[in-house]
Amino acid sequence: MVPFQALLAFGVSVDAVCPGKKAGEVCRTAVQQRSGHQTFSESRGHNFSLNATFDEIESTKYDGLVIPGGRAPEYLAVDASVVDLVRDFSNSRKPIASICHGQLILAAAGSLKGRKCTAYPFVKPVLIAAGAHWVEPETLASCVVDGNIITSVSYRGHPEFIRHFVKALGGTITGSDRRILCLCGDYMEDYEVTVPFQSLQALECHVDAVCPKKKAGDTCPTAIHDFEGDQTYSEKPGHNFILTAKFEGLEASMYDALVIPGGRAPAYLALDDSVIALVKDFMETKKPVASICHGQQILAAANVLKGRKCTAYPAVKLNVVLSGATWLEPDPIDRCFTDGNLVTGAGWPGHPEFISQFMTLLGVRVSF
């Protein structure tokens, strides 16, 4: 999801496809992470919605290709239609960005012979057998670029992975000298912290993720909120998100802007006086603030929404209205709004618009 929504936010048209499926259908995703065992653990992730039909895809209509990892590449690598499509991209020397286990598909297409690449370590034997020059990753965020092929080890490397791909597509990033604070808490929504955090890092911004009573290197568990036919969203365990700085001692003057993810964290962060004081500082000094989903519970508690126009997840409407704001209906749910220094969104489907509008306030731009 991070590469998909980040590229959309940067102004790139992106189609997501799967063999045997058409636009509007979903692919289930997996949460894979190291949990102290000999291999990574796996649990159910979000349902990813496709926006194009695989059988209608022609490589000649695209400028580049992204291959995500996970377990899907194991069976996609033995699908002749997938291998043929990837080989077409490779033979045309168009940019290809592949991550984690995605390199299995490149190996099946014969695209790695004589090429330098990395991947999740378990994939090493197959890539060597395919004739690749294996580059041992120093960390799970390592990336390798060899001509038109960009490879990375895992989702921790998304910022560099996406940045290399944008530049391979001819993109130029300007205005990236921004310092941005991301306000985190336990059980914030997985996508709503990871997508903005890594997208802004991909734009070469300095982004700090902090949580009250925690320090750099500590983690916040996240929650996966999805829409699966019930009257409200479902919740599943997400990734453990790694914080990058200590909350105590921070001041708004140290940063150019603030991001507030949603999920369940805002319900209790809104009760923390130090959080409220920090948020008030950002709003009163008119620095860009981007808040999504339930994040507006914190803005309402800080009493900074009076006279402002904003949206939020529909269940938060009462908080917003009682705080004196003018409610803007999020219809459709990916609709986002900017009012002065404030960008608000209703939920993670709106990330492309949410990030794009925040970029405008920051003065950060991607040009092609």
XYZ file of C-alpha atoms in Angstrom:
368
model
C 0.000 0.000 0.000
C 2.803 2.486 0.773
C 4.323 2.549 -2.756
C 0.848 2.527 -4.319
C -0.544 5.468 -2.335
C 2.733 7.418 -2.226
C 3.063 7.368 -6.012
C -0.567 8.474 -6.403
C 0.093 11.336 -3.964
C 3.117 12.386 -6.015
C 1.006 12.699 -9.160
C 1.733 9.326 -10.779
C -1.107 7.305 -12.307
C -0.963 3.802 -10.801
C -2.881 0.654 -11.755
C -2.929 -2.317 -9.374
C -3.684 -5.682 -10.971
C -3.749 -9.402 -10.151
C -4.048 -12.406 -12.518
C -7.562 -13.838 -12.577
C -9.047 -10.723 -10.964
C -10.584 -7.538 -12.261
C -10.971 -3.919 -11.139
C -12.959 -3.618 -7.900
C -11.958 -7.019 -6.542
C -9.602 -7.358 -3.583
C -6.382 -9.119 -2.673
C -5.894 -10.008 0.960
C -2.588 -8.861 2.423
C -0.343 -10.206 5.171
C 1.378 -8.582 8.139
C 4.885 -10.037 8.205
C 7.407 -8.963 10.817
C 10.298 -10.214 12.904
C 9.064 -11.170 16.360
C 12.076 -12.825 17.972
C 11.647 -16.124 16.148
C 13.901 -17.779 13.569
C 11.652 -16.448 10.808
C 9.025 -13.738 10.528
C 5.488 -14.151 11.831
C 2.442 -13.647 9.634
C -1.113 -12.522 10.317
C -4.020 -11.169 8.268
C -3.673 -7.646 6.896
C -5.899 -5.161 5.084
C -7.949 -6.029 2.011
C -6.300 -4.285 -0.942
C -8.671 -3.098 -3.702
C -7.538 -3.529 -7.297
C -8.282 -0.702 -9.726
C -7.613 -2.381 -13.079
C -8.097 -5.747 -14.783
C -4.997 -7.885 -15.387
C -6.160 -9.297 -18.738
C -6.428 -5.756 -20.159
C -2.857 -4.736 -19.243
C -0.216 -4.003 -21.900
C 3.327 -3.097 -20.849
C 3.585 -0.544 -23.665
C 1.040 1.672 -21.869
C 3.159 2.034 -18.726
C 6.393 3.786 -17.793
C 7.414 1.495 -14.948
C 6.568 -1.531 -12.816
C 6.386 -2.138 -9.057
C 6.490 -5.683 -7.661
C 5.493 -5.989 -3.967
C 6.733 -8.795 -1.738
C 5.014 -11.132 0.700
C 3.963 -14.650 -0.242
C 2.207 -13.708 -3.501
C 5.440 -13.791 -5.589
C 5.840 -17.515 -4.853
C 2.853 -18.364 -7.040
C 3.010 -15.357 -9.369
C 6.524 -16.490 -10.373
C 5.046 -19.663 -11.898
C 2.268 -17.840 -13.760
C 3.272 -17.586 -17.423
C 1.183 -14.458 -18.032
C 2.908 -12.663 -15.146
C 6.384 -13.774 -16.220
C 5.731 -12.655 -19.803
C 4.527 -9.237 -18.631
C 7.557 -8.721 -16.379
C 9.889 -9.854 -19.163
C 8.322 -7.248 -21.465
C 9.061 -4.488 -18.942
C 12.580 -5.793 -18.459
C 13.365 -6.065 -22.163
C 12.131 -2.506 -22.732
C 14.518 -1.276 -19.978
C 11.680 0.485 -18.184
C 12.189 1.101 -14.434
C 11.292 -1.925 -12.301
C 11.135 -1.661 -8.509
C 10.887 -4.993 -6.701
C 10.926 -5.595 -2.951
C 11.324 -8.470 -0.493
C 10.188 -11.733 -2.184
C 9.163 -9.896 -5.378
C 12.575 -10.683 -6.847
C 11.409 -14.300 -7.323
C 9.338 -13.032 -10.254
C 12.326 -11.191 -11.744
C 14.344 -14.393 -11.434
C 11.615 -16.399 -13.200
C 11.582 -13.817 -16.019
C 15.356 -14.120 -16.499
C 15.751 -10.436 -15.694
C 18.483 -10.719 -13.049
C 21.247 -12.520 -14.900
C 24.430 -10.491 -14.415
C 22.575 -7.838 -12.413
C 23.306 -6.652 -8.867
C 20.354 -7.024 -6.518
C 19.263 -7.653 -2.969
C 16.115 -9.107 -1.411
C 14.812 -10.633 1.765
C 17.669 -12.999 2.762
C 15.606 -16.186 2.279
C 15.459 -15.423 -1.466
C 19.259 -15.376 -1.855
C 19.757 -18.986 -3.120
C 17.176 -18.588 -5.885
C 18.615 -15.274 -7.074
C 22.155 -16.661 -7.192
C 20.867 -19.661 -9.168
C 19.223 -17.179 -11.565
C 22.630 -15.612 -12.259
C 22.246 -12.480 -10.152
C 25.119 -10.787 -8.322
C 23.814 -10.998 -4.771
C 24.382 -7.929 -2.576
C 24.217 -8.825 1.109
C 21.822 -6.364 2.828
C 23.271 -4.463 5.770
C 19.783 -3.826 7.182
C 16.163 -4.658 6.393
C 15.973 -1.187 4.778
C 18.791 -1.760 2.257
C 18.247 -0.941 -1.432
C 20.317 -1.681 -4.530
C 20.080 0.039 -7.927
C 21.513 -1.550 -11.070
C 20.436 0.268 -14.212
C 16.652 0.078 -14.522
C 16.306 -2.480 -11.692
C 15.692 -1.267 -8.119
C 15.587 -3.911 -5.392
C 15.008 -3.691 -1.651
C 14.837 -6.059 1.312
C 11.599 -5.238 3.103
C 8.944 -2.610 3.794
C 11.388 -0.859 6.132
C 13.221 0.281 2.994
C 10.164 1.887 1.360
C 11.405 5.510 1.598
C 14.621 4.904 -0.378
C 12.908 2.324 -2.621
C 10.162 4.780 -3.625
C 12.609 7.691 -3.996
C 14.802 5.714 -6.400
C 11.750 4.679 -8.433
C 10.432 8.258 -8.656
C 13.827 9.439 -9.916
C 14.011 6.518 -12.378
C 10.661 7.703 -13.773
C 12.202 11.142 -14.329
C 10.836 12.763 -11.194
C 12.527 15.668 -9.406
C 11.823 16.413 -5.743
C 11.977 20.036 -4.555
C 11.321 21.743 -1.205
C 12.258 18.655 0.777
C 14.183 20.378 3.559
C 11.265 20.035 5.978
C 11.202 18.701 9.531
C 7.946 16.938 10.307
C 6.637 15.447 13.550
C 4.345 12.405 13.573
C 2.267 12.008 16.758
C 1.975 8.296 17.568
C 0.310 6.082 20.157
C -0.450 2.419 20.777
C -3.040 1.037 18.352
C -2.950 3.912 15.919
C -4.089 2.662 12.500
C -1.319 0.785 10.651
C -1.691 2.466 7.241
C -2.458 5.879 8.749
C 0.947 6.116 10.361
C 3.092 4.114 7.927
C 1.902 5.582 4.616
C 2.339 9.295 5.527
C 5.522 8.603 7.520
C 7.301 6.692 4.742
C 5.877 8.831 1.917
C 7.292 11.986 3.509
C 10.628 10.243 4.094
C 10.618 9.247 0.421
C 10.372 12.978 -0.349
C 13.641 13.452 1.599
C 11.903 15.170 4.524
C 13.147 14.542 8.053
C 10.291 12.822 9.895
C 10.290 12.043 13.618
C 7.768 9.630 15.096
C 7.127 10.132 18.818
C 4.831 8.832 21.538
C 4.322 10.098 25.101
C 6.308 8.110 27.683
C 8.351 6.350 24.955
C 11.745 6.985 23.387
C 13.556 6.385 20.096
C 13.756 2.663 19.323
C 10.621 1.795 21.296
C 7.630 0.512 19.368
C 3.917 1.195 19.168
C 1.660 -1.716 18.176
C -0.714 -0.697 15.399
C -4.252 -1.739 14.468
C -5.619 -2.713 11.070
C -9.015 -1.117 10.549
C -10.854 -2.424 7.514
C -14.303 -2.466 5.991
C -15.564 -6.040 5.725
C -19.350 -5.824 5.583
C -20.100 -5.045 9.229
C -21.825 -1.931 10.581
C -18.446 -0.570 11.647
C -14.826 -1.300 10.768
C -13.127 -4.509 11.874
C -9.834 -4.544 13.768
C -6.832 -6.853 13.453
C -3.274 -6.580 14.851
C -0.897 -4.606 12.620
C 2.851 -4.064 12.468
C 4.923 -2.852 15.396
C 5.890 0.707 14.436
C 9.365 1.874 15.487
C 9.614 5.348 17.026
C 12.504 7.602 16.020
C 12.663 10.221 18.799
C 11.759 10.921 22.422
C 8.511 12.793 23.109
C 9.557 14.538 26.296
C 11.300 17.859 25.649
C 9.839 18.365 22.167
C 8.565 21.760 21.103
C 6.622 22.816 18.028
C 9.414 25.294 17.223
C 11.674 22.335 16.389
C 9.481 21.279 13.443
C 7.840 22.709 10.343
C 4.670 20.607 10.462
C 2.660 17.946 12.310
C 0.933 14.704 11.246
C -1.719 13.070 13.462
C -2.637 9.474 12.479
C -5.976 7.950 13.380
C -6.914 4.592 14.868
C -7.618 4.102 18.558
C -4.625 6.050 19.900
C -6.257 9.526 19.618
C -8.983 8.548 22.105
C -6.453 8.483 24.956
C -3.846 10.888 23.538
C -6.600 13.518 23.674
C -6.484 13.175 27.479
C -2.739 13.899 27.698
C -2.062 17.542 28.633
C 1.414 17.485 27.051
C -0.061 16.299 23.744
C -2.762 18.972 23.849
C -0.197 21.715 24.563
C 1.986 20.573 21.669
C -0.912 20.443 19.204
C -2.109 23.895 20.299
C 1.377 25.242 19.633
C 1.401 23.941 16.064
C -2.074 25.314 15.353
C -1.562 28.701 17.002
C 1.682 29.273 15.062
C -0.191 28.290 11.871
C 2.247 25.520 10.930
C 0.861 22.864 8.554
C -1.083 20.163 10.424
C -2.465 17.028 8.739
C -4.898 14.916 10.762
C -6.800 11.849 9.585
C -9.656 9.625 10.727
C -9.898 9.675 14.564
C -6.936 12.070 14.840
C -9.430 14.917 14.905
C -10.415 13.802 18.417
C -7.120 15.363 19.534
C -7.791 18.588 17.610
C -11.256 18.805 19.163
C -9.867 18.252 22.672
C -7.247 20.949 22.037
C -10.064 23.399 21.202
C -8.413 24.448 17.929
C -11.275 23.641 15.536
C -13.635 26.495 16.347
C -14.558 28.280 13.121
C -12.589 25.797 11.003
C -13.899 23.579 8.219
C -12.883 19.943 8.471
C -13.826 16.311 8.038
C -12.993 13.117 9.932
C -14.100 9.517 10.169
C -17.932 9.805 10.341
C -18.032 8.388 13.893
C -15.976 11.408 15.019
C -18.484 13.920 13.596
C -19.929 14.676 17.046
C -16.483 15.619 18.431
C -15.879 17.907 15.467
C -19.279 19.633 15.538
C -19.310 20.150 19.326
C -15.849 21.711 19.099
C -17.304 24.497 16.950
C -16.078 23.362 13.536
C -18.056 23.286 10.315
C -18.452 19.628 9.382
C -17.520 18.667 5.805
C -19.073 15.378 4.719
C -16.434 12.890 3.471
C -18.344 11.729 0.426
C -16.709 9.678 -0.979
C -14.679 8.402 1.981
C -11.355 9.293 0.312
C -12.274 12.986 0.182
C -9.891 15.344 2.029
C -10.064 19.073 2.729
C -7.653 21.940 3.390
C -8.672 24.956 5.495
C -5.771 27.346 6.001
C -2.937 25.405 7.645
C -5.117 22.338 8.349
C -5.568 19.236 6.176
C -8.136 16.673 7.314
C -9.150 13.287 5.947
C -11.658 10.595 6.884
C -9.568 7.444 6.589
C -6.657 5.676 4.904
C -8.340 5.320 1.486
C -7.842 9.107 1.233
C -4.063 9.054 1.711
C -3.155 10.130 -1.848
C -5.254 13.296 -1.566
C -4.306 13.767 2.112
C -0.565 13.620 1.405
C -0.841 15.669 -1.786
C -2.670 18.513 -0.011
C -0.168 18.382 2.861
C 2.696 18.585 0.341
C 1.146 21.776 -1.040
C 1.163 23.370 2.417
C 4.750 22.210 2.968
C 5.910 23.526 -0.393
C 7.224 20.066 -1.360
C 6.778 19.086 -4.979
C 7.490 16.197 -7.340
C 7.877 17.262 -10.974
C 8.041 14.967 -14.001
